[in-house]
Amino acid sequence: MNSIIDDLKRQYKFGGMAQRLIYWNIACFLVSLVFFYQFRVGAFDFPNWVALSSEPSIFITKPWTLLTYAFFHDGFGHIFFNMIVLNFSSTLFLTFFNQKQLLGLYVLSAIFAGFMFVLGYYFLNLNASIVGASGAIMAILVATTTYSPLMNVRLLLIGNVKLWHITLVILIIDLMQIRLDNSGGHIAHLAGAFFGFGFIKLLENGTDLSKIVSSIIDFFVNLFTKSPSTPFKKVHKNYKKPTEKTASRIVTKDKTQQQIDEILDKISRSGYDCLTKEEKEFLFKAGK
């Protein structure tokens, strides 16, 4: 049991942003099972400080729900399908872009899709609430398709198809169902798709929207991270620094860091499971 937990910890730490997003979604789902699941009726009852409500009076007083809704799901089937598509689309996205851009796109598209849901229901004079990562996932899929529409994707029982064929089918299904069932969810899906398209077009013109999220995260990390205090050192003129010893420590540190970087590059290319036992043990010891 401990080995499984240790393996999960290593995968979380070194597996990349796609796996972390999946872990966060699963963790939120487990929390919702404990606190928000009504066993008597067999359904979830999400509070309005978690789910995104289209009611203006609720939405305005709880703006953080523009993001929290994108990490909770209304049922096992809901999260299972979304996590499969998230893993699929994120793997393709990371073929061309980096981890920070994936996180930035997920967060910003979730906010945009949630806002469009609220706006759409306001004009339709409807009132409801939504949860789910579908809008953000759709943004990642459409962004990748926009950048490389002719990428070949091999599907089980079907064979090789173009990426834009898969995306087009999903978009058509959303458009067909927008007035039939779960209109709010489909509005969020289409809004996410639009944001993913715009994200790539802006990126191609030199504007990386993901830097907004990266800058905010860096600000709070630096805010709550104490800079290491430097102890007072008394300097003597006749004292000579042990230059050879210092150089030796620096070389050792550089070699270790170089080996870590090489292993992380290998993980980003082929995944954590491709590592040898020795490489996994080395990363585990280096992370302590």
PDB file of C-alpha atoms in Angstrom:
ATOM      1  CA  MET A   1       0.000   0.000   0.000  1.00  0.00           C
ATOM      2  CA  ASN A   2       2.821   2.394   0.886  1.00  0.00           C
ATOM      3  CA  SER A   3       4.534   1.643  -2.430  1.00  0.00           C
ATOM      4  CA  ILE A   4       1.345   2.569  -4.315  1.00  0.00           C
ATOM      5  CA  ILE A   5       1.077   5.839  -2.410  1.00  0.00           C
ATOM      6  CA  ASP A   6       4.752   6.614  -3.009  1.00  0.00           C
ATOM      7  CA  ASP A   7       4.314   5.872  -6.714  1.00  0.00           C
ATOM      8  CA  LEU A   8       1.298   8.193  -6.886  1.00  0.00           C
ATOM      9  CA  LYS A   9       3.296  10.903  -5.142  1.00  0.00           C
ATOM     10  CA  ARG A  10       6.146  10.549  -7.616  1.00  0.00           C
ATOM     11  CA  GLN A  11       3.760  10.620 -10.574  1.00  0.00           C
ATOM     12  CA  TYR A  12       2.114  13.752  -9.182  1.00  0.00           C
ATOM     13  CA  LYS A  13       5.458  15.457  -8.620  1.00  0.00           C
ATOM     14  CA  PHE A  14       7.129  14.514 -11.894  1.00  0.00           C
ATOM     15  CA  GLY A  15       4.191  13.578 -14.158  1.00  0.00           C
ATOM     16  CA  GLY A  16       3.519  17.069 -15.484  1.00  0.00           C
ATOM     17  CA  MET A  17       0.586  19.473 -15.431  1.00  0.00           C
ATOM     18  CA  ALA A  18      -1.841  17.161 -17.247  1.00  0.00           C
ATOM     19  CA  GLN A  19      -1.608  14.541 -14.499  1.00  0.00           C
ATOM     20  CA  ARG A  20      -1.864  17.198 -11.808  1.00  0.00           C
ATOM     21  CA  LEU A  21      -5.067  18.568 -13.315  1.00  0.00           C
ATOM     22  CA  ILE A  22      -6.506  15.058 -13.370  1.00  0.00           C
ATOM     23  CA  TYR A  23      -5.454  14.501  -9.741  1.00  0.00           C
ATOM     24  CA  TRP A  24      -7.042  17.803  -8.682  1.00  0.00           C
ATOM     25  CA  ASN A  25     -10.314  16.915 -10.399  1.00  0.00           C
ATOM     26  CA  ILE A  26     -10.378  13.450  -8.832  1.00  0.00           C
ATOM     27  CA  ALA A  27      -9.593  14.899  -5.393  1.00  0.00           C
ATOM     28  CA  CYS A  28     -12.465  17.387  -5.704  1.00  0.00           C
ATOM     29  CA  PHE A  29     -14.782  14.583  -6.810  1.00  0.00           C
ATOM     30  CA  LEU A  30     -13.869  12.525  -3.735  1.00  0.00           C
ATOM     31  CA  VAL A  31     -14.504  15.566  -1.525  1.00  0.00           C
ATOM     32  CA  SER A  32     -17.903  16.077  -3.153  1.00  0.00           C
ATOM     33  CA  LEU A  33     -18.787  12.428  -2.509  1.00  0.00           C
ATOM     34  CA  VAL A  34     -18.218  12.992   1.193  1.00  0.00           C
ATOM     35  CA  PHE A  35     -19.833  16.405   1.613  1.00  0.00           C
ATOM     36  CA  PHE A  36     -22.234  17.012  -1.290  1.00  0.00           C
ATOM     37  CA  TYR A  37     -23.700  13.625  -2.227  1.00  0.00           C
ATOM     38  CA  GLN A  38     -27.266  13.002  -1.073  1.00  0.00           C
ATOM     39  CA  PHE A  39     -27.517   9.235  -0.600  1.00  0.00           C
ATOM     40  CA  ARG A  40     -31.268   9.309  -0.029  1.00  0.00           C
ATOM     41  CA  VAL A  41     -31.971  10.746  -3.468  1.00  0.00           C
ATOM     42  CA  GLY A  42     -28.830   9.385  -5.136  1.00  0.00           C
ATOM     43  CA  ALA A  43     -27.643  12.707  -6.518  1.00  0.00           C
ATOM     44  CA  PHE A  44     -25.208  15.528  -5.823  1.00  0.00           C
ATOM     45  CA  ASP A  45     -26.342  18.773  -4.253  1.00  0.00           C
ATOM     46  CA  PHE A  46     -23.547  21.281  -4.805  1.00  0.00           C
ATOM     47  CA  PRO A  47     -23.694  24.486  -2.733  1.00  0.00           C
ATOM     48  CA  ASN A  48     -23.695  27.821  -4.532  1.00  0.00           C
ATOM     49  CA  TRP A  49     -20.180  28.577  -3.277  1.00  0.00           C
ATOM     50  CA  VAL A  50     -18.836  25.635  -5.332  1.00  0.00           C
ATOM     51  CA  ALA A  51     -21.099  25.341  -8.378  1.00  0.00           C
ATOM     52  CA  LEU A  52     -21.447  28.260 -10.798  1.00  0.00           C
ATOM     53  CA  SER A  53     -24.916  29.781 -10.594  1.00  0.00           C
ATOM     54  CA  SER A  54     -26.493  31.803 -13.388  1.00  0.00           C
ATOM     55  CA  GLU A  55     -28.403  33.838 -10.809  1.00  0.00           C
ATOM     56  CA  PRO A  56     -26.749  37.311 -10.893  1.00  0.00           C
ATOM     57  CA  SER A  57     -27.228  37.954  -7.164  1.00  0.00           C
ATOM     58  CA  ILE A  58     -25.387  34.718  -6.328  1.00  0.00           C
ATOM     59  CA  PHE A  59     -22.748  34.950  -9.051  1.00  0.00           C
ATOM     60  CA  ILE A  60     -21.692  38.511  -8.165  1.00  0.00           C
ATOM     61  CA  THR A  61     -21.191  37.694  -4.482  1.00  0.00           C
ATOM     62  CA  LYS A  62     -19.272  34.480  -5.230  1.00  0.00           C
ATOM     63  CA  PRO A  63     -17.033  35.250  -8.238  1.00  0.00           C
ATOM     64  CA  TRP A  64     -14.559  32.477  -7.343  1.00  0.00           C
ATOM     65  CA  THR A  65     -17.141  29.961  -8.575  1.00  0.00           C
ATOM     66  CA  LEU A  66     -16.063  30.950 -12.098  1.00  0.00           C
ATOM     67  CA  LEU A  67     -13.129  28.630 -11.422  1.00  0.00           C
ATOM     68  CA  THR A  68     -14.221  26.182  -8.713  1.00  0.00           C
ATOM     69  CA  TYR A  69     -17.035  24.761 -10.859  1.00  0.00           C
ATOM     70  CA  ALA A  70     -14.419  23.493 -13.336  1.00  0.00           C
ATOM     71  CA  PHE A  71     -12.977  21.025 -10.797  1.00  0.00           C
ATOM     72  CA  PHE A  72     -16.189  19.329  -9.629  1.00  0.00           C
ATOM     73  CA  HIS A  73     -18.347  16.791 -11.476  1.00  0.00           C
ATOM     74  CA  ASP A  74     -21.898  15.555 -11.168  1.00  0.00           C
ATOM     75  CA  GLY A  75     -21.384  11.792 -11.186  1.00  0.00           C
ATOM     76  CA  PHE A  76     -18.830   9.096 -11.909  1.00  0.00           C
ATOM     77  CA  GLY A  77     -19.662   8.928 -15.620  1.00  0.00           C
ATOM     78  CA  HIS A  78     -19.259  12.696 -15.892  1.00  0.00           C
ATOM     79  CA  ILE A  79     -15.757  12.794 -14.422  1.00  0.00           C
ATOM     80  CA  PHE A  80     -14.664   9.527 -16.077  1.00  0.00           C
ATOM     81  CA  PHE A  81     -15.400  10.764 -19.600  1.00  0.00           C
ATOM     82  CA  ASN A  82     -13.997  14.231 -18.926  1.00  0.00           C
ATOM     83  CA  MET A  83     -10.730  12.888 -17.521  1.00  0.00           C
ATOM     84  CA  ILE A  84     -10.262  10.606 -20.529  1.00  0.00           C
ATOM     85  CA  VAL A  85     -10.718  13.533 -22.914  1.00  0.00           C
ATOM     86  CA  LEU A  86      -8.541  15.769 -20.708  1.00  0.00           C
ATOM     87  CA  ASN A  87      -5.698  13.234 -20.774  1.00  0.00           C
ATOM     88  CA  PHE A  88      -6.095  12.793 -24.550  1.00  0.00           C
ATOM     89  CA  SER A  89      -6.245  16.489 -25.425  1.00  0.00           C
ATOM     90  CA  SER A  90      -3.530  17.503 -22.931  1.00  0.00           C
ATOM     91  CA  THR A  91      -1.107  14.913 -24.297  1.00  0.00           C
ATOM     92  CA  LEU A  92      -1.598  16.311 -27.795  1.00  0.00           C
ATOM     93  CA  PHE A  93      -1.370  19.917 -26.553  1.00  0.00           C
ATOM     94  CA  LEU A  94       1.946  19.275 -24.778  1.00  0.00           C
ATOM     95  CA  THR A  95       3.391  18.000 -28.045  1.00  0.00           C
ATOM     96  CA  PHE A  96       3.635  21.644 -29.124  1.00  0.00           C
ATOM     97  CA  PHE A  97       3.348  23.750 -25.959  1.00  0.00           C
ATOM     98  CA  ASN A  98       4.640  23.787 -22.384  1.00  0.00           C
ATOM     99  CA  GLN A  99       3.202  22.968 -18.965  1.00  0.00           C
ATOM    100  CA  LYS A 100       2.522  26.580 -17.938  1.00  0.00           C
ATOM    101  CA  GLN A 101       0.586  27.211 -21.137  1.00  0.00           C
ATOM    102  CA  LEU A 102      -1.574  24.162 -20.435  1.00  0.00           C
ATOM    103  CA  LEU A 103      -2.437  25.374 -16.937  1.00  0.00           C
ATOM    104  CA  GLY A 104      -3.033  28.914 -18.161  1.00  0.00           C
ATOM    105  CA  LEU A 105      -5.343  27.740 -20.924  1.00  0.00           C
ATOM    106  CA  TYR A 106      -7.293  25.478 -18.542  1.00  0.00           C
ATOM    107  CA  VAL A 107      -7.851  28.247 -15.988  1.00  0.00           C
ATOM    108  CA  LEU A 108      -8.625  31.089 -18.395  1.00  0.00           C
ATOM    109  CA  SER A 109     -10.930  29.019 -20.611  1.00  0.00           C
ATOM    110  CA  ALA A 110     -12.821  27.763 -17.555  1.00  0.00           C
ATOM    111  CA  ILE A 111     -13.400  31.355 -16.444  1.00  0.00           C
ATOM    112  CA  PHE A 112     -14.436  32.454 -19.933  1.00  0.00           C
ATOM    113  CA  ALA A 113     -16.762  29.476 -20.452  1.00  0.00           C
ATOM    114  CA  GLY A 114     -18.345  30.025 -17.039  1.00  0.00           C
ATOM    115  CA  PHE A 115     -18.916  33.711 -17.745  1.00  0.00           C
ATOM    116  CA  MET A 116     -20.534  32.923 -21.095  1.00  0.00           C
ATOM    117  CA  PHE A 117     -22.810  30.407 -19.361  1.00  0.00           C
ATOM    118  CA  VAL A 118     -23.972  33.097 -16.914  1.00  0.00           C
ATOM    119  CA  LEU A 119     -24.410  35.629 -19.717  1.00  0.00           C
ATOM    120  CA  GLY A 120     -26.264  33.176 -21.961  1.00  0.00           C
ATOM    121  CA  TYR A 121     -28.698  32.109 -19.254  1.00  0.00           C
ATOM    122  CA  TYR A 122     -29.281  35.740 -18.317  1.00  0.00           C
ATOM    123  CA  PHE A 123     -30.450  36.575 -21.846  1.00  0.00           C
ATOM    124  CA  LEU A 124     -32.438  33.320 -22.086  1.00  0.00           C
ATOM    125  CA  ASN A 125     -34.090  34.224 -18.765  1.00  0.00           C
ATOM    126  CA  LEU A 126     -33.117  30.850 -17.287  1.00  0.00           C
ATOM    127  CA  ASN A 127     -31.745  29.940 -13.892  1.00  0.00           C
ATOM    128  CA  ALA A 128     -29.466  26.977 -13.218  1.00  0.00           C
ATOM    129  CA  SER A 129     -26.004  26.038 -11.971  1.00  0.00           C
ATOM    130  CA  ILE A 130     -23.240  23.962 -13.562  1.00  0.00           C
ATOM    131  CA  VAL A 131     -20.147  21.994 -12.597  1.00  0.00           C
ATOM    132  CA  GLY A 132     -17.611  20.243 -14.778  1.00  0.00           C
ATOM    133  CA  ALA A 133     -14.336  20.741 -16.630  1.00  0.00           C
ATOM    134  CA  SER A 134     -15.847  20.258 -20.079  1.00  0.00           C
ATOM    135  CA  GLY A 135     -15.466  23.889 -21.187  1.00  0.00           C
ATOM    136  CA  ALA A 136     -11.767  23.985 -20.270  1.00  0.00           C
ATOM    137  CA  ILE A 137     -11.152  20.563 -21.823  1.00  0.00           C
ATOM    138  CA  MET A 138     -12.864  21.667 -25.014  1.00  0.00           C
ATOM    139  CA  ALA A 139     -10.561  24.693 -25.133  1.00  0.00           C
ATOM    140  CA  ILE A 140      -7.478  22.470 -24.926  1.00  0.00           C
ATOM    141  CA  LEU A 141      -8.764  20.176 -27.673  1.00  0.00           C
ATOM    142  CA  VAL A 142      -9.725  23.023 -30.025  1.00  0.00           C
ATOM    143  CA  ALA A 143      -6.473  24.878 -29.337  1.00  0.00           C
ATOM    144  CA  THR A 144      -4.458  21.830 -30.371  1.00  0.00           C
ATOM    145  CA  THR A 145      -6.671  21.299 -33.413  1.00  0.00           C
ATOM    146  CA  THR A 146      -6.286  24.930 -34.445  1.00  0.00           C
ATOM    147  CA  TYR A 147      -2.524  24.658 -34.264  1.00  0.00           C
ATOM    148  CA  SER A 148      -2.210  21.240 -35.942  1.00  0.00           C
ATOM    149  CA  PRO A 149      -5.517  20.219 -37.585  1.00  0.00           C
ATOM    150  CA  LEU A 150      -3.956  17.541 -39.802  1.00  0.00           C
ATOM    151  CA  MET A 151      -2.349  15.610 -36.949  1.00  0.00           C
ATOM    152  CA  ASN A 152      -3.017  11.872 -37.275  1.00  0.00           C
ATOM    153  CA  VAL A 153      -4.743  10.276 -34.284  1.00  0.00           C
ATOM    154  CA  ARG A 154      -5.221   6.518 -34.010  1.00  0.00           C
ATOM    155  CA  LEU A 155      -8.585   5.524 -32.528  1.00  0.00           C
ATOM    156  CA  LEU A 156      -9.532   2.066 -31.319  1.00  0.00           C
ATOM    157  CA  LEU A 157     -11.643   0.104 -33.873  1.00  0.00           C
ATOM    158  CA  ILE A 158     -11.479   3.048 -36.303  1.00  0.00           C
ATOM    159  CA  GLY A 159      -7.830   3.572 -37.148  1.00  0.00           C
ATOM    160  CA  ASN A 160      -6.081   6.773 -38.142  1.00  0.00           C
ATOM    161  CA  VAL A 161      -8.164   9.919 -38.408  1.00  0.00           C
ATOM    162  CA  LYS A 162      -7.315  13.596 -38.589  1.00  0.00           C
ATOM    163  CA  LEU A 163      -7.582  15.550 -35.353  1.00  0.00           C
ATOM    164  CA  TRP A 164      -9.926  18.081 -36.894  1.00  0.00           C
ATOM    165  CA  HIS A 165     -12.392  15.285 -37.736  1.00  0.00           C
ATOM    166  CA  ILE A 166     -12.673  14.355 -34.030  1.00  0.00           C
ATOM    167  CA  THR A 167     -13.067  17.965 -32.933  1.00  0.00           C
ATOM    168  CA  LEU A 168     -15.659  18.713 -35.612  1.00  0.00           C
ATOM    169  CA  VAL A 169     -17.836  15.762 -34.576  1.00  0.00           C
ATOM    170  CA  ILE A 170     -17.792  16.881 -30.927  1.00  0.00           C
ATOM    171  CA  LEU A 171     -18.664  20.468 -31.880  1.00  0.00           C
ATOM    172  CA  ILE A 172     -21.555  19.346 -34.083  1.00  0.00           C
ATOM    173  CA  ILE A 173     -22.967  17.207 -31.261  1.00  0.00           C
ATOM    174  CA  ASP A 174     -22.823  20.219 -28.922  1.00  0.00           C
ATOM    175  CA  LEU A 175     -24.557  22.444 -31.450  1.00  0.00           C
ATOM    176  CA  MET A 176     -27.298  19.890 -32.044  1.00  0.00           C
ATOM    177  CA  GLN A 177     -28.005  19.452 -28.332  1.00  0.00           C
ATOM    178  CA  ILE A 178     -27.776  23.063 -27.198  1.00  0.00           C
ATOM    179  CA  ARG A 179     -31.581  23.450 -27.090  1.00  0.00           C
ATOM    180  CA  LEU A 180     -32.423  19.891 -26.102  1.00  0.00           C
ATOM    181  CA  ASP A 181     -30.639  18.917 -22.897  1.00  0.00           C
ATOM    182  CA  ASN A 182     -28.110  20.571 -20.561  1.00  0.00           C
ATOM    183  CA  SER A 183     -28.118  23.833 -22.503  1.00  0.00           C
ATOM    184  CA  GLY A 184     -25.821  25.510 -19.987  1.00  0.00           C
ATOM    185  CA  GLY A 185     -23.214  22.793 -20.331  1.00  0.00           C
ATOM    186  CA  HIS A 186     -23.248  23.014 -24.114  1.00  0.00           C
ATOM    187  CA  ILE A 187     -22.949  26.807 -23.984  1.00  0.00           C
ATOM    188  CA  ALA A 188     -19.851  26.360 -21.794  1.00  0.00           C
ATOM    189  CA  HIS A 189     -18.445  23.760 -24.216  1.00  0.00           C
ATOM    190  CA  LEU A 190     -18.809  26.046 -27.224  1.00  0.00           C
ATOM    191  CA  ALA A 191     -17.453  29.026 -25.304  1.00  0.00           C
ATOM    192  CA  GLY A 192     -14.417  26.971 -24.318  1.00  0.00           C
ATOM    193  CA  ALA A 193     -13.924  25.928 -27.941  1.00  0.00           C
ATOM    194  CA  PHE A 194     -14.042  29.579 -29.029  1.00  0.00           C
ATOM    195  CA  PHE A 195     -11.510  30.537 -26.364  1.00  0.00           C
ATOM    196  CA  GLY A 196      -9.160  27.728 -27.408  1.00  0.00           C
ATOM    197  CA  PHE A 197      -9.267  28.955 -31.006  1.00  0.00           C
ATOM    198  CA  GLY A 198      -8.601  32.557 -29.950  1.00  0.00           C
ATOM    199  CA  PHE A 199      -5.806  31.485 -27.605  1.00  0.00           C
ATOM    200  CA  ILE A 200      -3.815  29.941 -30.457  1.00  0.00           C
ATOM    201  CA  LYS A 201      -4.451  32.818 -32.850  1.00  0.00           C
ATOM    202  CA  LEU A 202      -3.199  35.304 -30.268  1.00  0.00           C
ATOM    203  CA  LEU A 203      -0.233  33.080 -29.493  1.00  0.00           C
ATOM    204  CA  GLU A 204       0.706  32.950 -33.164  1.00  0.00           C
ATOM    205  CA  ASN A 205       0.680  36.753 -33.165  1.00  0.00           C
ATOM    206  CA  GLY A 206       2.995  36.909 -30.156  1.00  0.00           C
ATOM    207  CA  THR A 207       0.459  37.248 -27.291  1.00  0.00           C
ATOM    208  CA  ASP A 208       0.596  34.445 -24.727  1.00  0.00           C
ATOM    209  CA  LEU A 209      -2.471  34.739 -22.484  1.00  0.00           C
ATOM    210  CA  SER A 210      -1.193  31.970 -20.211  1.00  0.00           C
ATOM    211  CA  LYS A 211       1.372  34.414 -18.824  1.00  0.00           C
ATOM    212  CA  ILE A 212      -1.488  36.078 -16.921  1.00  0.00           C
ATOM    213  CA  VAL A 213      -1.991  32.927 -14.847  1.00  0.00           C
ATOM    214  CA  SER A 214       1.751  32.281 -14.514  1.00  0.00           C
ATOM    215  CA  SER A 215       2.351  35.833 -13.259  1.00  0.00           C
ATOM    216  CA  ILE A 216      -0.418  35.575 -10.652  1.00  0.00           C
ATOM    217  CA  ILE A 217       0.862  32.218  -9.397  1.00  0.00           C
ATOM    218  CA  ASP A 218       4.451  33.495  -9.239  1.00  0.00           C
ATOM    219  CA  PHE A 219       3.293  36.569  -7.311  1.00  0.00           C
ATOM    220  CA  PHE A 220       1.608  34.525  -4.577  1.00  0.00           C
ATOM    221  CA  VAL A 221       4.444  31.996  -4.448  1.00  0.00           C
ATOM    222  CA  ASN A 222       6.978  34.776  -3.909  1.00  0.00           C
ATOM    223  CA  LEU A 223       4.650  36.492  -1.448  1.00  0.00           C
ATOM    224  CA  PHE A 224       4.402  33.502   0.870  1.00  0.00           C
ATOM    225  CA  THR A 225       7.914  32.152   0.335  1.00  0.00           C
ATOM    226  CA  LYS A 226      10.457  33.501   2.777  1.00  0.00           C
ATOM    227  CA  SER A 227      13.798  34.369   1.276  1.00  0.00           C
ATOM    228  CA  PRO A 228      16.593  32.458   3.032  1.00  0.00           C
ATOM    229  CA  SER A 229      18.313  34.674   5.578  1.00  0.00           C
ATOM    230  CA  THR A 230      22.029  35.162   5.075  1.00  0.00           C
ATOM    231  CA  PRO A 231      23.976  34.889   8.346  1.00  0.00           C
ATOM    232  CA  PHE A 232      26.542  37.572   9.180  1.00  0.00           C
ATOM    233  CA  LYS A 233      30.026  36.594   8.131  1.00  0.00           C
ATOM    234  CA  LYS A 234      33.118  38.169   9.570  1.00  0.00           C
ATOM    235  CA  VAL A 235      35.827  38.624   6.956  1.00  0.00           C
ATOM    236  CA  HIS A 236      39.533  38.358   7.828  1.00  0.00           C
ATOM    237  CA  LYS A 237      42.139  39.742   5.458  1.00  0.00           C
ATOM    238  CA  ASN A 238      44.589  36.925   6.024  1.00  0.00           C
ATOM    239  CA  TYR A 239      41.944  34.267   5.348  1.00  0.00           C
ATOM    240  CA  LYS A 240      42.075  32.464   1.992  1.00  0.00           C
ATOM    241  CA  LYS A 241      38.988  30.772   0.582  1.00  0.00           C
ATOM    242  CA  PRO A 242      39.270  27.031  -0.106  1.00  0.00           C
ATOM    243  CA  THR A 243      38.705  27.569  -3.808  1.00  0.00           C
ATOM    244  CA  GLU A 244      39.265  23.957  -4.781  1.00  0.00           C
ATOM    245  CA  LYS A 245      36.689  22.708  -2.277  1.00  0.00           C
ATOM    246  CA  THR A 246      34.080  25.245  -3.385  1.00  0.00           C
ATOM    247  CA  ALA A 247      34.609  24.405  -7.006  1.00  0.00           C
ATOM    248  CA  SER A 248      34.188  20.749  -6.180  1.00  0.00           C
ATOM    249  CA  ARG A 249      30.801  21.364  -4.526  1.00  0.00           C
ATOM    250  CA  ILE A 250      29.581  23.380  -7.492  1.00  0.00           C
ATOM    251  CA  VAL A 251      30.564  20.696  -9.977  1.00  0.00           C
ATOM    252  CA  THR A 252      28.760  18.022  -7.959  1.00  0.00           C
ATOM    253  CA  LYS A 253      25.626  20.144  -7.760  1.00  0.00           C
ATOM    254  CA  ASP A 254      25.700  20.860 -11.509  1.00  0.00           C
ATOM    255  CA  LYS A 255      26.036  17.180 -12.354  1.00  0.00           C
ATOM    256  CA  THR A 256      23.110  16.257 -10.114  1.00  0.00           C
ATOM    257  CA  GLN A 257      20.939  19.008 -11.566  1.00  0.00           C
ATOM    258  CA  GLN A 258      21.919  18.013 -15.078  1.00  0.00           C
ATOM    259  CA  GLN A 259      20.845  14.425 -14.394  1.00  0.00           C
ATOM    260  CA  ILE A 260      17.516  15.652 -12.968  1.00  0.00           C
ATOM    261  CA  ASP A 261      16.928  17.823 -16.038  1.00  0.00           C
ATOM    262  CA  GLU A 262      17.659  14.904 -18.374  1.00  0.00           C
ATOM    263  CA  ILE A 263      15.200  12.667 -16.521  1.00  0.00           C
ATOM    264  CA  LEU A 264      12.492  15.373 -16.535  1.00  0.00           C
ATOM    265  CA  ASP A 265      12.981  15.835 -20.284  1.00  0.00           C
ATOM    266  CA  LYS A 266      12.546  12.086 -20.700  1.00  0.00           C
ATOM    267  CA  ILE A 267       9.305  12.223 -18.673  1.00  0.00           C
ATOM    268  CA  SER A 268       7.936  15.111 -20.782  1.00  0.00           C
ATOM    269  CA  ARG A 269       8.641  13.140 -23.960  1.00  0.00           C
ATOM    270  CA  SER A 270       7.529   9.629 -23.001  1.00  0.00           C
ATOM    271  CA  GLY A 271       5.859   9.807 -19.579  1.00  0.00           C
ATOM    272  CA  TYR A 272       6.873   8.716 -16.080  1.00  0.00           C
ATOM    273  CA  ASP A 273       6.399   4.992 -16.757  1.00  0.00           C
ATOM    274  CA  CYS A 274       9.274   4.989 -19.252  1.00  0.00           C
ATOM    275  CA  LEU A 275      11.843   5.594 -16.503  1.00  0.00           C
ATOM    276  CA  THR A 276      14.072   2.813 -15.254  1.00  0.00           C
ATOM    277  CA  LYS A 277      13.953   1.694 -11.629  1.00  0.00           C
ATOM    278  CA  GLU A 278      17.257   3.451 -10.949  1.00  0.00           C
ATOM    279  CA  GLU A 279      15.970   6.728 -12.438  1.00  0.00           C
ATOM    280  CA  LYS A 280      12.781   6.586 -10.348  1.00  0.00           C
ATOM    281  CA  GLU A 281      14.798   5.977  -7.180  1.00  0.00           C
ATOM    282  CA  PHE A 282      17.140   8.835  -8.049  1.00  0.00           C
ATOM    283  CA  LEU A 283      14.221  11.274  -8.511  1.00  0.00           C
ATOM    284  CA  PHE A 284      12.600  10.103  -5.305  1.00  0.00           C
ATOM    285  CA  LYS A 285      15.813  10.693  -3.340  1.00  0.00           C
ATOM    286  CA  ALA A 286      16.425  14.060  -5.052  1.00  0.00           C
ATOM    287  CA  GLY A 287      12.898  15.229  -4.184  1.00  0.00           C
ATOM    288  CA  LYS A 288      13.351  14.653  -0.474  1.00  0.00           C
TER     289      LYS A 288
END
